[in-house]
Amino acid sequence: MTGTINVGLIGAGRIGQVHAESITRRTAGARIVAVADVNQAAAEQCAGRFQIGEATGDPHDLLNNPAIEAVLICSSTDTHAPLIRAAAAAGKHIFCEKPIALDLAAIDAALADVAQAGVKLQIGFNRRFDSNFRHLRHTVASGGIGAPHLVRITSRDPAPPPIAYIQVSGGIFLDMTIHDFDLARFLIDDEVTEVYATGAVLVDPAIGAAGDLDTVVVTLRYVHGALGVIDNSRQALYGYDQRAEVFGAAGAVEAQNKTPHNTTHSTADGVQRPKPHYFFLERYMDSYVAEMSAFLDAIRTDVPTPVTGADGRMATVLGLAAWRSVREKRPVAVDEIG
Amino acid sequence: MTGTINVGLIGAGRIGQVHAESITRRTAGARIVAVADVNQAAAEQCAGRFQIGEATGDPHDLLNNPAIEAVLICSSTDTHAPLIRAAAAAGKHIFCEKPIALDLAAIDAALADVAQAGVKLQIGFNRRFDSNFRHLRHTVASGGIGAPHLVRITSRDPAPPPIAYIQVSGGIFLDMTIHDFDLARFLIDDEVTEVYATGAVLVDPAIGAAGDLDTVVVTLRYVHGALGVIDNSRQALYGYDQRAEVFGAAGAVEAQNKTPHNTTHSTADGVQRPKPHYFFLERYMDSYVAEMSAFLDAIRTDVPTPVTGADGRMATVLGLAAWRSVREKRPVAVDEIG
Amino acid sequence: MTGTINVGLIGAGRIGQVHAESITRRTAGARIVAVADVNQAAAEQCAGRFQIGEATGDPHDLLNNPAIEAVLICSSTDTHAPLIRAAAAAGKHIFCEKPIALDLAAIDAALADVAQAGVKLQIGFNRRFDSNFRHLRHTVASGGIGAPHLVRITSRDPAPPPIAYIQVSGGIFLDMTIHDFDLARFLIDDEVTEVYATGAVLVDPAIGAAGDLDTVVVTLRYVHGALGVIDNSRQALYGYDQRAEVFGAAGAVEAQNKTPHNTTHSTADGVQRPKPHYFFLERYMDSYVAEMSAFLDAIRTDVPTPVTGADGRMATVLGLAAWRSVREKRPVAVDEIG
Amino acid sequence: MTGTINVGLIGAGRIGQVHAESITRRTAGARIVAVADVNQAAAEQCAGRFQIGEATGDPHDLLNNPAIEAVLICSSTDTHAPLIRAAAAAGKHIFCEKPIALDLAAIDAALADVAQAGVKLQIGFNRRFDSNFRHLRHTVASGGIGAPHLVRITSRDPAPPPIAYIQVSGGIFLDMTIHDFDLARFLIDDEVTEVYATGAVLVDPAIGAAGDLDTVVVTLRYVHGALGVIDNSRQALYGYDQRAEVFGAAGAVEAQNKTPHNTTHSTADGVQRPKPHYFFLERYMDSYVAEMSAFLDAIRTDVPTPVTGADGRMATVLGLAAWRSVREKRPVAVDEIG
């Protein structure tokens, strides 16, 4: 097909606006024709900012709109699975933010509906589209380090989210590590078989009071023998710390942080380098554009999306395995979770 | 004013398309309503690519169009000054690629017309909008290195331009070093008083046969005492090498190259880092967006543009001084040129 | 005391010669007066190389020599504890390579004898004297990163040791990770309470056949709440990979690899940086000099040595805990080991 | 020859002690048997520190000592040429600190005497033995960057020397840039044909009052077509800045500063890297050891020294050319100087 793809945006919050920016200003061949948000004012504000023709408080207005070919589900996590099912029923292609859901039954039902409807589904693991991590995967895939032996991922946020968010997010393994679980699979194109997780509350006791952890280390074992290790913190005062390394039989490839500029300032007090980008909007904007472009391409050329529902499901499985590992103080086989 | 600014694009070549991209996809509040190119087919192709309503072979069609508020002059160098004069006469704001002209009389006549018409003029020294160089200037301006003592600029292209271009470009000091001359003034906000230049033909004898140099070193002296040094090559096989340093009484600040990603690949053969961006489109796209945004802001809020006609003139003066220095094998005072 | 310290060297192998080099050529105020090795020829060769007056096949010749004030125990691991006891009985100060022994009863007996004799004992954890790791500890101790939350240590050898060595070394946790266990305690000056270890045989099946692992990840928990993670490989083709990071409430401090020079080579093929130093002799020579200097200073000024017998014991405890963790597939409390 | 080389040290100041350290503690096969300094107390102190058997106020005591095979001339610059001549007459091999002398007639007379006596002479251009600069030369010599097009050298001291020193040193081009002139020849193994120098007094007016400059830029032309540029400052507040780059037809190779450790400290305030080594003793100690070792090897194996009298002479020639260039405000051909 060669025409412009008409897209409906569900959820006008921060990440919804990121995708609106990508489609409106940074990619060709698509436009957002309607935006829905349970907060009608937010929908209208977003519509104004991106010159979107229609704003509504009800996402079903979009699903009922025959002019809309694809929807972006950027609303709160608990709405993801029901909206996927409804969108599939309406024959819309679907881009959905992670996680699909916090329980596997809901995920499985949603994925079954998608399969039955034959629509495309892409999950929002944007880091796969970051130039650093793409280069790592490419280097590994092209044999640049030999057989992978170890995957190391460091992911630290600049500041914790609100406690209210933590209370419904599924906790650190499902709202934060979930990106790293996906990246761990992506970087070496292998499946994880076992998860051992341990953690602590070191940043803010309120996080612990909400039943969550703020500092964790997760050890992975892969099908083909490699080991993996992820470390997360909800608060790195120097900014968003996003690094990864794959080490193998013939070498290693490592991704350092990206910075707003590449300068060095030397004085009697020391030699100063720029801090990492502050947070995900600064760090990953290019990856958001690229993932949206890939989604639109998958529709346009009718090929599978690059991040499937199965990928989304597995990241949740690994998050659930990590929580069980913490509770039971033992390594948990992925098979135990489902 | 709050409406959308209607822009006319003159010149549909590579740099014209860069600005079309900036306005169409990367900035808000402006649109290109017509494009002119002496090659009508090129104008039409550009119009198609960026959904521009009108394509013409004659730039005066744009100047005669009352709906157009500003023009971008991206045609060949010899047309810059006449088009500036015509645009000024037509009351259009003007963004013009460097250089304004290769001779000062033409520049002065153009700038006089601009002054008389009271329109805005911005010259395309995009590097001023690069995050590296902005950080250098900001660090210097805020006292981060004390009084400047030395400015060092390295600027090397990945490959030489066609000989046909060199024959009309004014040579390396006016087609390439001209950016560095502007940067040299910008980084420490001071004027150059003296230029000493020396050079060689080391890359391609055909460049020498065309009367040009391909490898040069230029030494500068500034009003407030600082020294400067620029080195250029028309061919760096590893990519576009764009670095600068300002050293002063209290320290130094340095801009390293930017790279497509930030990774390290270690094997028995060595430790590999990414090459610099290949050339200006990759390296400076963000700066092109920012310069265009600044031009539109200057129109919108009626403030002076950040790169004036006087800035454009001075870069040419320094280029002419460099050529005289090479010919006469001596340092040349800027006052000698005008 | 102000005179020269007379030292006896037990073990003329690679590490023994390192210490001979340190004392003979790189520190003042001490000399090696005799060297013993069960291989008499090796002792004589060493004596020749470092102009040592006496070479013997029997270490007790040194212990019986009243002119010798201190001994360096650099012989095979199984001889460490008996020689410590004999040296203590002879009233000699003792520098002993790690590990003291592979079983705690032997260690405890040796440490008891040292305590009773009142002689000094320093264990050869040289990495504590490396400028990188000293800077990390200093930064942490001076509050530069706030309360420690996470310690990360990467330690990879360029090539595995002979299988014959692995068969008697106690395996990777006691011959290799043992350095990292000590470093983990040193960097944040806190004790480990729990160890979880997992590993694989990915480098050489012969290592697995010998009952050992070649690729491991170890997770630690500390008394004051911090987490730790160590990764090891017996083979990094790009050289000796020795990095560490401490992350805390107010920031992070990280040690990168050291290299033989600090250069960058850019060509059309890429941008090449130097590989890390090949192995410990290149990487840690300065730290060997500094540890020996500290040992001699402790004797000279009669202060405790900077790496005590208790430090040596604890590193073995953590190694034993790691092995138990692997065998039992669960986190092991340090208290369980002793 | 296989015996120990007996060396006499003339000049017990800072650089004399560096060489005493190299010979006494860091190299094998030589010893200092006598030290002379016009300040007898300094000679005695040095003798005590390095356990040198004889201390004298008169360097001729060393030249008259038949047991001494080689002398190190580390006294003040004005004594270099006369002592070279006297040492040559006495048949001693000679290591002499730079510069040989400030006038060419004195140098030529000294070199003639050396040639006639057939003794070895090595000039103290230690930077040739630094691992960074050796790697640059090696990379260039082995074709790693193709034909050299540009040499860039940055050399900045942490603080200016005393004015009294400047008054007798020959000024910046002969006391400081002289090292860079030698390095410029060494890095690409080519001769300089033309020098253009410009400078300023920006650090301290007292330096200007003494007739010297404190901030200079020097442009070079080489026999085989390459260009060169050196920048110097007598005061870099962040430490000793010692960098170089060679750019050529196929790439570039660059030497960054060396640092006391290789760590990164990240906080909310920024990302801090170590400053360069403070000054030459910290930065270049290894190169001093290596140059002394090379001198002793040249004696031992009877081969030419790696830094000859002709090298020493040429560095002075280039320094004199730079001064003439500043005075006459024009490029100066090396042939004009001699």
mmCIF file of C-alpha atoms in Angstrom, chain A residues 4-211:
data_model
loop_
_atom_site.group_PDB
_atom_site.id
_atom_site.type_symbol
_atom_site.label_atom_id
_atom_site.label_comp_id
_atom_site.label_asym_id
_atom_site.label_seq_id
_atom_site.Cartn_x
_atom_site.Cartn_y
_atom_site.Cartn_z
ATOM 1 C CA THR A 4 -0.882 7.548 4.382
ATOM 2 C CA ILE A 5 -1.656 5.344 7.390
ATOM 3 C CA ASN A 6 -4.296 6.789 9.669
ATOM 4 C CA VAL A 7 -3.443 6.193 13.301
ATOM 5 C CA GLY A 8 -5.450 6.553 16.493
ATOM 6 C CA LEU A 9 -3.641 7.399 19.708
ATOM 7 C CA ILE A 10 -5.014 6.004 22.973
ATOM 8 C CA GLY A 11 -3.472 7.723 25.949
ATOM 9 C CA ALA A 12 -2.262 11.311 25.773
ATOM 10 C CA GLY A 13 0.308 11.116 28.558
ATOM 11 C CA ARG A 14 4.042 11.419 28.301
ATOM 12 C CA ILE A 15 4.723 8.345 26.210
ATOM 13 C CA GLY A 16 1.662 8.952 24.049
ATOM 14 C CA GLN A 17 2.997 12.368 23.201
ATOM 15 C CA VAL A 18 6.377 10.849 22.356
ATOM 16 C CA HIS A 19 4.705 8.679 19.744
ATOM 17 C CA ALA A 20 2.625 11.599 18.501
ATOM 18 C CA GLU A 21 5.831 13.521 18.014
ATOM 19 C CA SER A 22 7.393 10.605 16.141
ATOM 20 C CA ILE A 23 4.484 10.208 13.762
ATOM 21 C CA THR A 24 3.715 13.869 13.245
ATOM 22 C CA ARG A 25 7.212 15.265 12.932
ATOM 23 C CA ARG A 26 9.747 12.537 12.479
ATOM 24 C CA THR A 27 8.311 9.927 10.122
ATOM 25 C CA ALA A 28 6.620 10.108 6.765
ATOM 26 C CA GLY A 29 3.524 8.304 5.538
ATOM 27 C CA ALA A 30 1.337 8.336 8.625
ATOM 28 C CA ARG A 31 -0.766 10.762 10.595
ATOM 29 C CA ILE A 32 -2.671 10.705 13.844
ATOM 30 C CA VAL A 33 -6.299 11.385 13.109
ATOM 31 C CA ALA A 34 -7.727 11.011 16.587
ATOM 32 C CA VAL A 35 -6.565 10.899 20.186
ATOM 33 C CA ALA A 36 -8.403 9.419 23.157
ATOM 34 C CA ASP A 37 -7.727 9.855 26.852
ATOM 35 C CA VAL A 38 -9.955 9.199 29.848
ATOM 36 C CA ASN A 39 -8.927 12.707 30.773
ATOM 37 C CA GLN A 40 -10.715 14.537 27.969
ATOM 38 C CA ALA A 41 -8.793 17.748 28.598
ATOM 39 C CA ALA A 42 -5.523 15.896 28.140
ATOM 40 C CA ALA A 43 -6.781 14.485 24.860
ATOM 41 C CA GLU A 44 -7.705 17.955 23.689
ATOM 42 C CA GLN A 45 -4.419 19.478 24.705
ATOM 43 C CA CYS A 46 -2.546 16.746 22.858
ATOM 44 C CA ALA A 47 -4.744 17.246 19.801
ATOM 45 C CA GLY A 48 -3.921 20.934 19.851
ATOM 46 C CA ARG A 49 -0.204 20.373 20.216
ATOM 47 C CA PHE A 50 0.007 17.944 17.329
ATOM 48 C CA GLN A 51 -2.819 19.286 15.156
ATOM 49 C CA ILE A 52 -4.863 16.093 15.547
ATOM 50 C CA GLY A 53 -8.374 16.461 14.156
ATOM 51 C CA GLU A 54 -10.348 14.643 16.843
ATOM 52 C CA ALA A 55 -10.064 14.362 20.625
ATOM 53 C CA THR A 56 -12.223 12.115 22.735
ATOM 54 C CA GLY A 57 -12.558 10.733 26.235
ATOM 55 C CA ASP A 58 -13.461 7.269 24.996
ATOM 56 C CA PRO A 59 -10.958 5.030 23.191
ATOM 57 C CA HIS A 60 -13.781 3.073 21.620
ATOM 58 C CA ASP A 61 -14.539 6.082 19.461
ATOM 59 C CA LEU A 62 -11.246 5.327 17.771
ATOM 60 C CA LEU A 63 -11.875 1.626 17.480
ATOM 61 C CA ASN A 64 -15.242 2.359 15.866
ATOM 62 C CA ASN A 65 -13.725 4.759 13.387
ATOM 63 C CA PRO A 66 -13.370 2.926 10.055
ATOM 64 C CA ALA A 67 -10.814 5.468 8.813
ATOM 65 C CA ILE A 68 -8.369 4.365 11.489
ATOM 66 C CA GLU A 69 -6.066 1.542 10.492
ATOM 67 C CA ALA A 70 -3.848 1.283 13.550
ATOM 68 C CA VAL A 71 -3.954 2.252 17.197
ATOM 69 C CA LEU A 72 -1.231 3.092 19.681
ATOM 70 C CA ILE A 73 -2.135 1.895 23.176
ATOM 71 C CA CYS A 74 -0.374 4.231 25.598
ATOM 72 C CA SER A 75 -2.914 4.253 28.399
ATOM 73 C CA SER A 76 -2.406 2.784 31.895
ATOM 74 C CA THR A 77 -1.164 -0.792 32.172
ATOM 75 C CA ASP A 78 -4.450 -2.279 33.403
ATOM 76 C CA THR A 79 -6.173 -1.149 30.181
ATOM 77 C CA HIS A 80 -3.599 -2.677 27.794
ATOM 78 C CA ALA A 81 -4.996 -6.207 27.511
ATOM 79 C CA PRO A 82 -8.680 -5.214 27.218
ATOM 80 C CA LEU A 83 -7.830 -2.572 24.619
ATOM 81 C CA ILE A 84 -5.718 -5.024 22.631
ATOM 82 C CA ARG A 85 -8.662 -7.418 22.549
ATOM 83 C CA ALA A 86 -11.077 -4.696 21.534
ATOM 84 C CA ALA A 87 -8.728 -3.328 18.890
ATOM 85 C CA ALA A 88 -8.140 -6.789 17.475
ATOM 86 C CA ALA A 89 -11.886 -7.330 17.323
ATOM 87 C CA ALA A 90 -12.164 -4.050 15.440
ATOM 88 C CA GLY A 91 -9.478 -5.180 12.983
ATOM 89 C CA LYS A 92 -6.980 -2.498 13.901
ATOM 90 C CA HIS A 93 -3.223 -3.018 13.895
ATOM 91 C CA ILE A 94 -1.846 -2.458 17.369
ATOM 92 C CA PHE A 95 1.182 -0.857 18.899
ATOM 93 C CA CYS A 96 1.051 -1.394 22.664
ATOM 94 C CA GLU A 97 3.291 -0.075 25.384
ATOM 95 C CA LYS A 98 4.892 -2.580 27.732
ATOM 96 C CA PRO A 99 3.824 -4.520 29.715
ATOM 97 C CA ILE A 100 0.904 -6.202 27.993
ATOM 98 C CA ALA A 101 -0.389 -7.143 31.422
ATOM 99 C CA LEU A 102 0.854 -8.236 34.816
ATOM 100 C CA ASP A 103 -0.743 -11.683 34.658
ATOM 101 C CA LEU A 104 -0.211 -14.287 32.019
ATOM 102 C CA ALA A 105 -3.827 -15.304 31.603
ATOM 103 C CA ALA A 106 -4.731 -11.803 30.505
ATOM 104 C CA ILE A 107 -1.764 -11.733 28.137
ATOM 105 C CA ASP A 108 -2.614 -15.095 26.639
ATOM 106 C CA ALA A 109 -6.217 -14.091 26.022
ATOM 107 C CA ALA A 110 -5.110 -10.890 24.340
ATOM 108 C CA LEU A 111 -2.548 -12.627 22.149
ATOM 109 C CA ALA A 112 -5.099 -15.255 21.138
ATOM 110 C CA ASP A 113 -7.464 -12.527 19.979
ATOM 111 C CA VAL A 114 -4.693 -10.844 18.029
ATOM 112 C CA ALA A 115 -3.796 -14.120 16.351
ATOM 113 C CA GLN A 116 -7.389 -14.795 15.457
ATOM 114 C CA ALA A 117 -7.935 -11.322 14.051
ATOM 115 C CA GLY A 118 -4.728 -11.496 12.037
ATOM 116 C CA VAL A 119 -3.811 -7.928 12.942
ATOM 117 C CA LYS A 120 -0.290 -6.842 13.672
ATOM 118 C CA LEU A 121 0.876 -6.293 17.224
ATOM 119 C CA GLN A 122 4.097 -4.605 18.281
ATOM 120 C CA ILE A 123 5.165 -4.152 21.897
ATOM 121 C CA GLY A 124 6.958 -0.957 22.929
ATOM 122 C CA PHE A 125 10.430 -2.257 23.739
ATOM 123 C CA ASN A 126 12.060 0.774 22.225
ATOM 124 C CA ARG A 127 15.597 -0.014 23.372
ATOM 125 C CA ARG A 128 15.849 -2.577 20.599
ATOM 126 C CA PHE A 129 15.912 0.400 18.218
ATOM 127 C CA ASP A 130 18.651 2.333 19.993
ATOM 128 C CA SER A 131 21.820 2.622 17.882
ATOM 129 C CA ASN A 132 24.013 1.375 20.747
ATOM 130 C CA PHE A 133 22.053 -1.782 21.395
ATOM 131 C CA ARG A 134 21.471 -2.475 17.710
ATOM 132 C CA HIS A 135 25.221 -2.308 17.250
ATOM 133 C CA LEU A 136 25.730 -4.785 20.081
ATOM 134 C CA ARG A 137 23.259 -7.234 18.635
ATOM 135 C CA HIS A 138 24.682 -6.813 15.160
ATOM 136 C CA THR A 139 28.225 -7.400 16.406
ATOM 137 C CA VAL A 140 27.186 -10.541 18.266
ATOM 138 C CA ALA A 141 25.050 -11.836 15.392
ATOM 139 C CA SER A 142 27.835 -11.322 12.891
ATOM 140 C CA GLY A 143 30.271 -13.333 15.002
ATOM 141 C CA GLY A 144 32.261 -10.373 16.284
ATOM 142 C CA ILE A 145 32.684 -11.830 19.775
ATOM 143 C CA GLY A 146 32.281 -15.545 19.071
ATOM 144 C CA ALA A 147 29.821 -17.547 21.144
ATOM 145 C CA PRO A 148 28.280 -15.365 23.867
ATOM 146 C CA HIS A 149 29.363 -16.217 27.407
ATOM 147 C CA LEU A 150 28.055 -13.323 29.463
ATOM 148 C CA VAL A 151 25.507 -10.521 29.066
ATOM 149 C CA ARG A 152 25.759 -7.561 31.453
ATOM 150 C CA ILE A 153 23.084 -4.883 31.603
ATOM 151 C CA THR A 154 23.098 -1.819 33.820
ATOM 152 C CA SER A 155 19.923 0.224 33.940
ATOM 153 C CA ARG A 156 19.418 2.964 36.488
ATOM 154 C CA ASP A 157 16.781 5.666 36.524
ATOM 155 C CA PRO A 158 17.598 9.224 37.581
ATOM 156 C CA ALA A 159 14.772 9.280 40.148
ATOM 157 C CA PRO A 160 12.103 6.885 41.407
ATOM 158 C CA PRO A 161 8.549 7.101 40.083
ATOM 159 C CA PRO A 162 5.700 8.185 42.401
ATOM 160 C CA ILE A 163 4.737 5.656 45.051
ATOM 161 C CA ALA A 164 1.233 5.598 43.572
ATOM 162 C CA TYR A 165 2.711 4.281 40.349
ATOM 163 C CA ILE A 166 4.767 1.652 42.125
ATOM 164 C CA GLN A 167 1.638 0.395 43.864
ATOM 165 C CA VAL A 168 0.052 -0.595 40.538
ATOM 166 C CA SER A 169 3.072 -1.175 38.314
ATOM 167 C CA GLY A 170 3.842 -4.719 39.374
ATOM 168 C CA GLY A 171 7.012 -3.521 41.054
ATOM 169 C CA ILE A 172 10.534 -2.996 39.796
ATOM 170 C CA PHE A 173 10.859 -6.279 37.909
ATOM 171 C CA LEU A 174 7.718 -5.568 35.884
ATOM 172 C CA ASP A 175 7.950 -1.805 35.453
ATOM 173 C CA MET A 176 11.700 -1.337 35.059
ATOM 174 C CA THR A 177 13.696 -4.571 34.726
ATOM 175 C CA ILE A 178 11.167 -5.675 32.121
ATOM 176 C CA HIS A 179 13.046 -3.548 29.569
ATOM 177 C CA ASP A 180 16.294 -5.257 30.538
ATOM 178 C CA PHE A 181 14.745 -8.714 30.341
ATOM 179 C CA ASP A 182 13.741 -7.942 26.791
ATOM 180 C CA LEU A 183 17.152 -6.487 26.002
ATOM 181 C CA ALA A 184 18.843 -9.560 27.493
ATOM 182 C CA ARG A 185 16.988 -11.763 24.994
ATOM 183 C CA PHE A 186 17.460 -9.325 22.133
ATOM 184 C CA LEU A 187 21.208 -8.789 22.475
ATOM 185 C CA ILE A 188 22.194 -12.410 21.938
ATOM 186 C CA ASP A 189 19.010 -13.756 20.368
ATOM 187 C CA ASP A 190 18.689 -16.521 22.925
ATOM 188 C CA GLU A 191 16.115 -17.520 25.525
ATOM 189 C CA VAL A 192 16.523 -17.332 29.279
ATOM 190 C CA THR A 193 15.971 -20.549 31.223
ATOM 191 C CA GLU A 194 16.558 -19.510 34.828
ATOM 192 C CA VAL A 195 16.339 -16.353 36.895
ATOM 193 C CA TYR A 196 17.880 -15.556 40.270
ATOM 194 C CA ALA A 197 17.026 -12.182 41.737
ATOM 195 C CA THR A 198 17.986 -10.400 44.899
ATOM 196 C CA GLY A 199 17.266 -6.878 45.953
ATOM 197 C CA ALA A 200 17.133 -4.237 48.637
ATOM 198 C CA VAL A 201 15.426 -1.031 49.635
ATOM 199 C CA LEU A 202 18.213 1.520 49.766
ATOM 200 C CA VAL A 203 16.815 4.578 48.006
ATOM 201 C CA ASP A 204 13.539 5.257 49.818
ATOM 202 C CA PRO A 205 11.841 3.304 52.631
ATOM 203 C CA ALA A 206 8.456 4.275 51.165
ATOM 204 C CA ILE A 207 9.285 2.046 48.216
ATOM 205 C CA GLY A 208 9.773 -0.842 50.605
ATOM 206 C CA ALA A 209 6.566 0.040 52.427
ATOM 207 C CA ALA A 210 4.796 -0.267 49.069
ATOM 208 C CA GLY A 211 6.133 -3.811 48.808
#
